[in-house]
Tab-separated table of C-alpha atoms and ligand atoms in Angstrom:
chain	number	residue	atom	x	y	z
A	1	UNK	CA	27.901	-33.604	-85.924
A	2	UNK	CA	24.297	-34.540	-85.782
A	3	UNK	CA	22.141	-33.327	-88.919
A	4	UNK	CA	18.787	-31.602	-89.250
A	5	UNK	CA	16.597	-33.924	-90.870
A	6	UNK	CA	15.663	-32.918	-94.513
A	7	UNK	CA	12.402	-32.165	-95.595
A	8	UNK	CA	11.710	-35.272	-97.480
A	9	UNK	CA	12.672	-37.693	-94.462
A	10	UNK	CA	10.692	-35.140	-92.323
A	11	UNK	CA	7.566	-35.661	-94.274
A	12	UNK	CA	8.121	-39.666	-94.765
A	13	UNK	CA	8.475	-39.984	-90.819
A	14	UNK	CA	5.662	-37.490	-89.802
A	15	UNK	CA	3.219	-39.430	-91.941
A	16	UNK	CA	4.442	-42.861	-90.998
A	17	UNK	CA	3.940	-41.566	-87.206
A	18	UNK	CA	0.359	-41.455	-87.700
A	19	UNK	CA	-0.116	-45.158	-89.216
A	20	UNK	CA	-0.143	-46.999	-86.070
A	21	UNK	CA	-2.241	-44.426	-84.067
A	22	UNK	CA	-5.292	-43.723	-86.927
A	23	UNK	CA	-8.084	-45.423	-84.849
A	24	UNK	CA	-7.377	-43.275	-81.908
A	25	UNK	CA	-7.149	-40.257	-83.804
A	26	UNK	CA	-10.132	-41.072	-85.608
A	27	UNK	CA	-12.115	-41.263	-82.369
A	28	UNK	CA	-10.545	-38.152	-80.932
A	29	UNK	CA	-10.796	-36.295	-83.977
A	30	UNK	CA	-14.565	-37.271	-84.119
A	31	UNK	CA	-15.228	-36.164	-80.535
A	32	UNK	CA	-13.291	-33.165	-80.653
A	33	UNK	CA	-13.179	-31.491	-84.231
A	34	UNK	CA	-16.658	-32.419	-85.927
A	35	UNK	CA	-18.207	-29.066	-84.686
A	36	UNK	CA	-14.817	-27.145	-85.923
A	37	UNK	CA	-15.144	-28.814	-89.381
A	38	UNK	CA	-18.964	-27.808	-89.494
A	39	UNK	CA	-17.775	-24.424	-88.896
A	40	UNK	CA	-15.292	-24.665	-91.650
A	41	UNK	CA	-17.910	-26.074	-94.236
A	42	UNK	CA	-20.428	-23.433	-93.249
A	43	UNK	CA	-17.358	-20.742	-94.048
A	44	UNK	CA	-16.270	-22.452	-97.160
A	45	UNK	CA	-19.901	-21.648	-98.645
A	46	UNK	CA	-20.267	-24.827	-100.686
A	47	UNK	CA	-22.777	-24.216	-103.796
A	48	UNK	CA	-23.573	-26.500	-106.412
A	49	UNK	CA	-21.277	-27.417	-108.526
A	50	UNK	CA	-18.726	-27.157	-106.610
A	51	UNK	CA	-15.194	-28.585	-106.019
A	52	UNK	CA	-13.210	-28.934	-102.659
A	53	UNK	CA	-9.638	-29.759	-101.916
A	54	UNK	CA	-9.216	-30.622	-98.239
A	55	UNK	CA	-5.119	-30.401	-97.324
A	56	UNK	CA	-3.800	-32.693	-95.120
A	57	UNK	CA	-7.095	-34.287	-94.992
A	58	UNK	CA	-6.293	-36.891	-92.041
A	59	UNK	CA	-9.432	-39.173	-91.521
A	60	UNK	CA	-11.370	-36.821	-93.481
A	61	UNK	CA	-13.296	-34.859	-90.895
A	62	UNK	CA	-13.584	-31.637	-92.897
A	63	UNK	CA	-13.800	-33.490	-96.092
A	64	UNK	CA	-16.523	-35.832	-95.630
A	65	UNK	CA	-18.754	-33.294	-94.100
A	66	UNK	CA	-18.010	-30.965	-97.246
A	67	UNK	CA	-18.962	-34.078	-99.243
A	68	UNK	CA	-22.209	-34.209	-97.547
A	69	UNK	CA	-23.422	-30.635	-98.542
A	70	UNK	CA	-22.275	-30.707	-102.159
A	71	UNK	CA	-24.925	-31.092	-104.649
A	72	UNK	CA	-23.103	-31.802	-107.932
A	73	UNK	CA	-19.347	-31.704	-107.513
A	74	UNK	CA	-16.236	-33.446	-105.771
A	75	UNK	CA	-14.225	-33.203	-102.858
A	76	UNK	CA	-10.606	-34.331	-102.902
A	77	UNK	CA	-8.886	-35.052	-99.727
A	78	UNK	CA	-5.106	-35.318	-99.935
A	79	UNK	CA	-2.500	-36.445	-97.141
A	80	UNK	CA	0.790	-38.501	-97.048
A	81	UNK	CA	-0.432	-40.936	-94.375
A	82	UNK	CA	-1.513	-44.275	-95.970
A	83	UNK	CA	-3.521	-45.381	-92.707
A	84	UNK	CA	-5.238	-42.241	-92.461
A	85	UNK	CA	-6.284	-41.998	-96.121
A	86	UNK	CA	-7.557	-45.889	-95.769
A	87	UNK	CA	-9.966	-44.886	-92.700
A	88	UNK	CA	-11.154	-41.865	-94.312
A	89	UNK	CA	-12.194	-43.846	-97.598
A	90	UNK	CA	-13.817	-46.617	-95.385
A	91	UNK	CA	-16.104	-43.788	-93.701
A	92	UNK	CA	-17.027	-42.374	-96.990
A	93	UNK	CA	-18.052	-46.103	-97.922
A	94	UNK	CA	-19.979	-46.351	-94.873
A	95	UNK	CA	-21.340	-42.788	-95.185
A	96	UNK	CA	-22.499	-43.710	-98.926
A	97	UNK	CA	-20.503	-40.856	-99.999
A	98	UNK	CA	-18.107	-42.665	-101.944
A	99	UNK	CA	-19.138	-40.988	-105.304
A	100	UNK	CA	-18.705	-37.473	-103.985
A	101	UNK	CA	-15.154	-37.810	-102.435
A	102	UNK	CA	-11.881	-39.255	-103.024
A	103	UNK	CA	-8.935	-39.494	-100.868
A	104	UNK	CA	-5.318	-39.596	-102.618
A	105	UNK	CA	-1.807	-39.747	-101.389
A	106	UNK	CA	-0.120	-36.666	-102.327
A	107	UNK	CA	2.166	-34.042	-100.661
A	108	UNK	CA	0.701	-30.682	-99.603
A	109	UNK	CA	3.853	-29.221	-100.888
A	110	UNK	CA	3.700	-30.482	-104.235
A	111	UNK	CA	0.134	-30.866	-105.425
A	112	UNK	CA	-0.515	-32.947	-108.605
A	113	UNK	CA	-3.819	-31.173	-109.867
A	114	UNK	CA	-3.825	-28.525	-112.703
A	115	UNK	CA	-4.054	-24.727	-111.976
A	116	UNK	CA	-7.343	-23.150	-110.882
A	117	UNK	CA	-8.853	-26.620	-110.480
A	118	UNK	CA	-11.001	-25.910	-107.208
A	119	UNK	CA	-13.487	-23.407	-105.959
A	120	UNK	CA	-12.725	-24.088	-102.349
A	121	UNK	CA	-9.603	-25.412	-100.647
A	122	UNK	CA	-9.888	-26.333	-96.748
A	123	UNK	CA	-7.248	-27.292	-94.172
A	124	UNK	CA	-7.451	-28.074	-90.587
A	125	UNK	CA	-4.952	-28.643	-88.132
A	126	UNK	CA	-2.710	-29.392	-90.835
A	127	UNK	CA	-0.634	-26.478	-92.103
A	128	UNK	CA	1.834	-26.202	-89.523
A	129	UNK	CA	2.931	-29.704	-89.827
A	130	UNK	CA	4.586	-29.195	-93.135
A	131	UNK	CA	8.225	-28.391	-93.298
A	132	UNK	CA	7.516	-25.185	-95.615
A	133	UNK	CA	4.037	-24.271	-94.651
A	134	UNK	CA	4.396	-21.216	-97.560
A	135	UNK	CA	5.275	-23.594	-100.037
A	136	UNK	CA	1.892	-25.588	-99.651
A	137	UNK	CA	-0.022	-22.323	-99.421
A	138	UNK	CA	1.491	-21.319	-102.801
A	139	UNK	CA	0.500	-24.683	-104.234
A	140	UNK	CA	-3.123	-24.131	-102.902
A	141	UNK	CA	-3.105	-20.565	-104.449
A	142	UNK	CA	-2.055	-22.164	-107.570
A	143	UNK	CA	-4.934	-24.716	-107.731
A	144	UNK	CA	-7.568	-22.528	-106.187
A	145	UNK	CA	-9.881	-20.802	-109.174
A	146	UNK	CA	-9.669	-17.118	-109.114
A	147	UNK	CA	-11.931	-15.988	-106.632
A	148	UNK	CA	-11.987	-19.213	-104.809
A	149	UNK	CA	-12.057	-19.344	-101.252
A	150	UNK	CA	-9.660	-20.779	-98.613
A	151	UNK	CA	-10.620	-21.661	-95.027
A	152	UNK	CA	-7.655	-22.771	-92.918
A	153	UNK	CA	-7.571	-23.642	-89.082
A	154	UNK	CA	-4.707	-23.898	-87.112
A	155	UNK	CA	-4.329	-24.680	-83.328
A	156	UNK	CA	-3.750	-21.591	-80.990
A	157	UNK	CA	-4.672	-20.789	-77.598
A	158	UNK	CA	-6.900	-17.910	-76.786
A	159	UNK	CA	-5.865	-14.233	-77.008
A	160	UNK	CA	-3.279	-13.025	-74.336
A	161	UNK	CA	-5.368	-9.967	-73.401
A	162	UNK	CA	-8.768	-11.549	-72.894
A	163	UNK	CA	-10.731	-13.053	-70.170
A	164	UNK	CA	-10.478	-16.194	-71.732
A	165	UNK	CA	-6.966	-15.776	-72.311
A	166	UNK	CA	-6.208	-15.087	-68.559
A	167	UNK	CA	-8.227	-18.058	-67.490
A	168	UNK	CA	-6.748	-20.356	-69.596
A	169	UNK	CA	-3.245	-19.236	-68.605
A	170	UNK	CA	-4.162	-19.270	-64.759
A	171	UNK	CA	-5.321	-22.878	-65.415
A	172	UNK	CA	-2.253	-24.106	-66.868
A	173	UNK	CA	0.201	-22.492	-64.425
A	174	UNK	CA	1.073	-26.092	-62.642
A	175	UNK	CA	1.645	-27.388	-66.351
A	176	UNK	CA	3.686	-24.598	-67.314
A	177	UNK	CA	5.954	-25.136	-63.963
A	178	UNK	CA	6.301	-28.807	-64.866
A	179	UNK	CA	7.060	-28.442	-68.260
A	180	UNK	CA	10.011	-25.962	-67.882
A	181	UNK	CA	11.347	-28.605	-65.384
A	182	UNK	CA	11.203	-31.216	-67.992
A	183	UNK	CA	8.693	-33.173	-65.657
A	184	UNK	CA	6.001	-32.939	-68.367
A	185	UNK	CA	6.640	-33.645	-72.157
A	186	UNK	CA	5.036	-31.830	-74.695
A	187	UNK	CA	5.457	-33.129	-78.085
A	188	UNK	CA	6.630	-31.910	-80.134
A	189	UNK	CA	8.053	-28.678	-78.562
A	190	UNK	CA	9.759	-30.075	-75.563
A	191	UNK	CA	11.492	-32.834	-77.490
A	192	UNK	CA	12.451	-30.249	-80.301
A	193	UNK	CA	13.959	-28.121	-77.485
A	194	UNK	CA	15.797	-31.022	-75.968
A	195	UNK	CA	17.173	-31.881	-79.259
A	196	UNK	CA	17.971	-28.304	-80.070
A	197	UNK	CA	19.939	-27.997	-76.708
A	198	UNK	CA	21.812	-31.314	-77.043
A	199	UNK	CA	22.973	-30.226	-80.617
A	200	UNK	CA	24.328	-26.718	-79.574
A	201	UNK	CA	25.975	-28.586	-76.249
A	202	UNK	CA	27.513	-31.124	-78.551
A	203	UNK	CA	28.843	-28.483	-81.281
A	204	UNK	CA	30.533	-26.449	-77.926
A	205	UNK	CA	32.093	-30.060	-77.153
A	206	UNK	CA	33.495	-30.504	-80.576
A	207	UNK	CA	34.786	-26.638	-80.601
A	208	UNK	CA	36.536	-27.329	-77.303
B	1	SAM	C1	-2.920	-33.237	-87.022
B	1	SAM	S1	-3.325	-34.210	-88.643
B	1	SAM	C2	-4.816	-33.131	-89.204
B	1	SAM	C3	-5.916	-34.189	-89.885
B	1	SAM	C4	-7.423	-33.575	-90.250
B	1	SAM	N1	-7.355	-32.551	-90.970
B	1	SAM	C5	-8.209	-33.258	-89.158
B	1	SAM	O1	-8.238	-32.366	-88.400
B	1	SAM	O2	-8.157	-34.297	-88.103
B	1	SAM	C6	-2.180	-33.492	-89.834
B	1	SAM	C7	-2.243	-34.304	-91.123
B	1	SAM	O3	-1.376	-33.549	-91.982
B	1	SAM	C8	-0.649	-34.693	-92.413
B	1	SAM	N2	0.405	-34.235	-93.365
B	1	SAM	C9	1.520	-33.996	-92.832
B	1	SAM	N3	2.515	-33.640	-93.768
B	1	SAM	C10	1.670	-33.886	-94.821
B	1	SAM	C11	2.572	-33.317	-96.024
B	1	SAM	N4	3.442	-32.824	-96.281
B	1	SAM	N5	0.982	-33.251	-97.252
B	1	SAM	C12	0.244	-33.773	-96.978
B	1	SAM	N6	-0.288	-34.139	-95.500
B	1	SAM	C13	0.681	-33.800	-94.858
B	1	SAM	C14	-0.760	-35.909	-91.536
B	1	SAM	O4	-0.313	-37.293	-92.481
B	1	SAM	C15	-2.007	-35.792	-90.814
B	1	SAM	O5	-2.723	-36.675	-91.650
């Protein structure tokens, strides 16, 4: 019977999946996520001294902007992808931020920091990539100081009952139709549902 991936294997594969795409990921992130990162850094209310943790930092789009704002203090960006971290580190060097920022390979669900280390934790487009987001949130709360701030952003469509929500859904109607027919792949949603359907068929076949 086909086995569901255990969480460690999932994490290793997820991190590895970014390695060959880091350059393109970084290009699009710079174009599309910079202003969002700036908004997150503003919400983080970075003071001086200040310590910041960026969870699932990728190529450091939020961490680097946070480091640019810090007077005294440090930003730690953690991620599981070696290539993403290498690119983030090279960018910090280029921007002259090397002394204020450190990128470390670490699992968000098992942070290697002491309790109450950080004033602020940030995380952009990463939480829903973890097999157990609740465990990651518990870890983040453990390493935040009492009264610390957490700024998390995850992707979503506009609210259903809103003008922008209606316009958005009207625009994507042709895509929705193609998706339902399997003519447009939307990774990982479509692939996940495909695997799930296959598994169910397989189990039924064995039982019959
Ligand atoms: C969509 S990217 C977002 C990166 C960055 N925050 C940004 O917005 O550009 C998700 C990141 O989460 C990282 N990641 C996935 N699972 C992780 C885990 N268990 N611990 C730490 N990072 C993880 C991936 O390697 C990837 O860099």
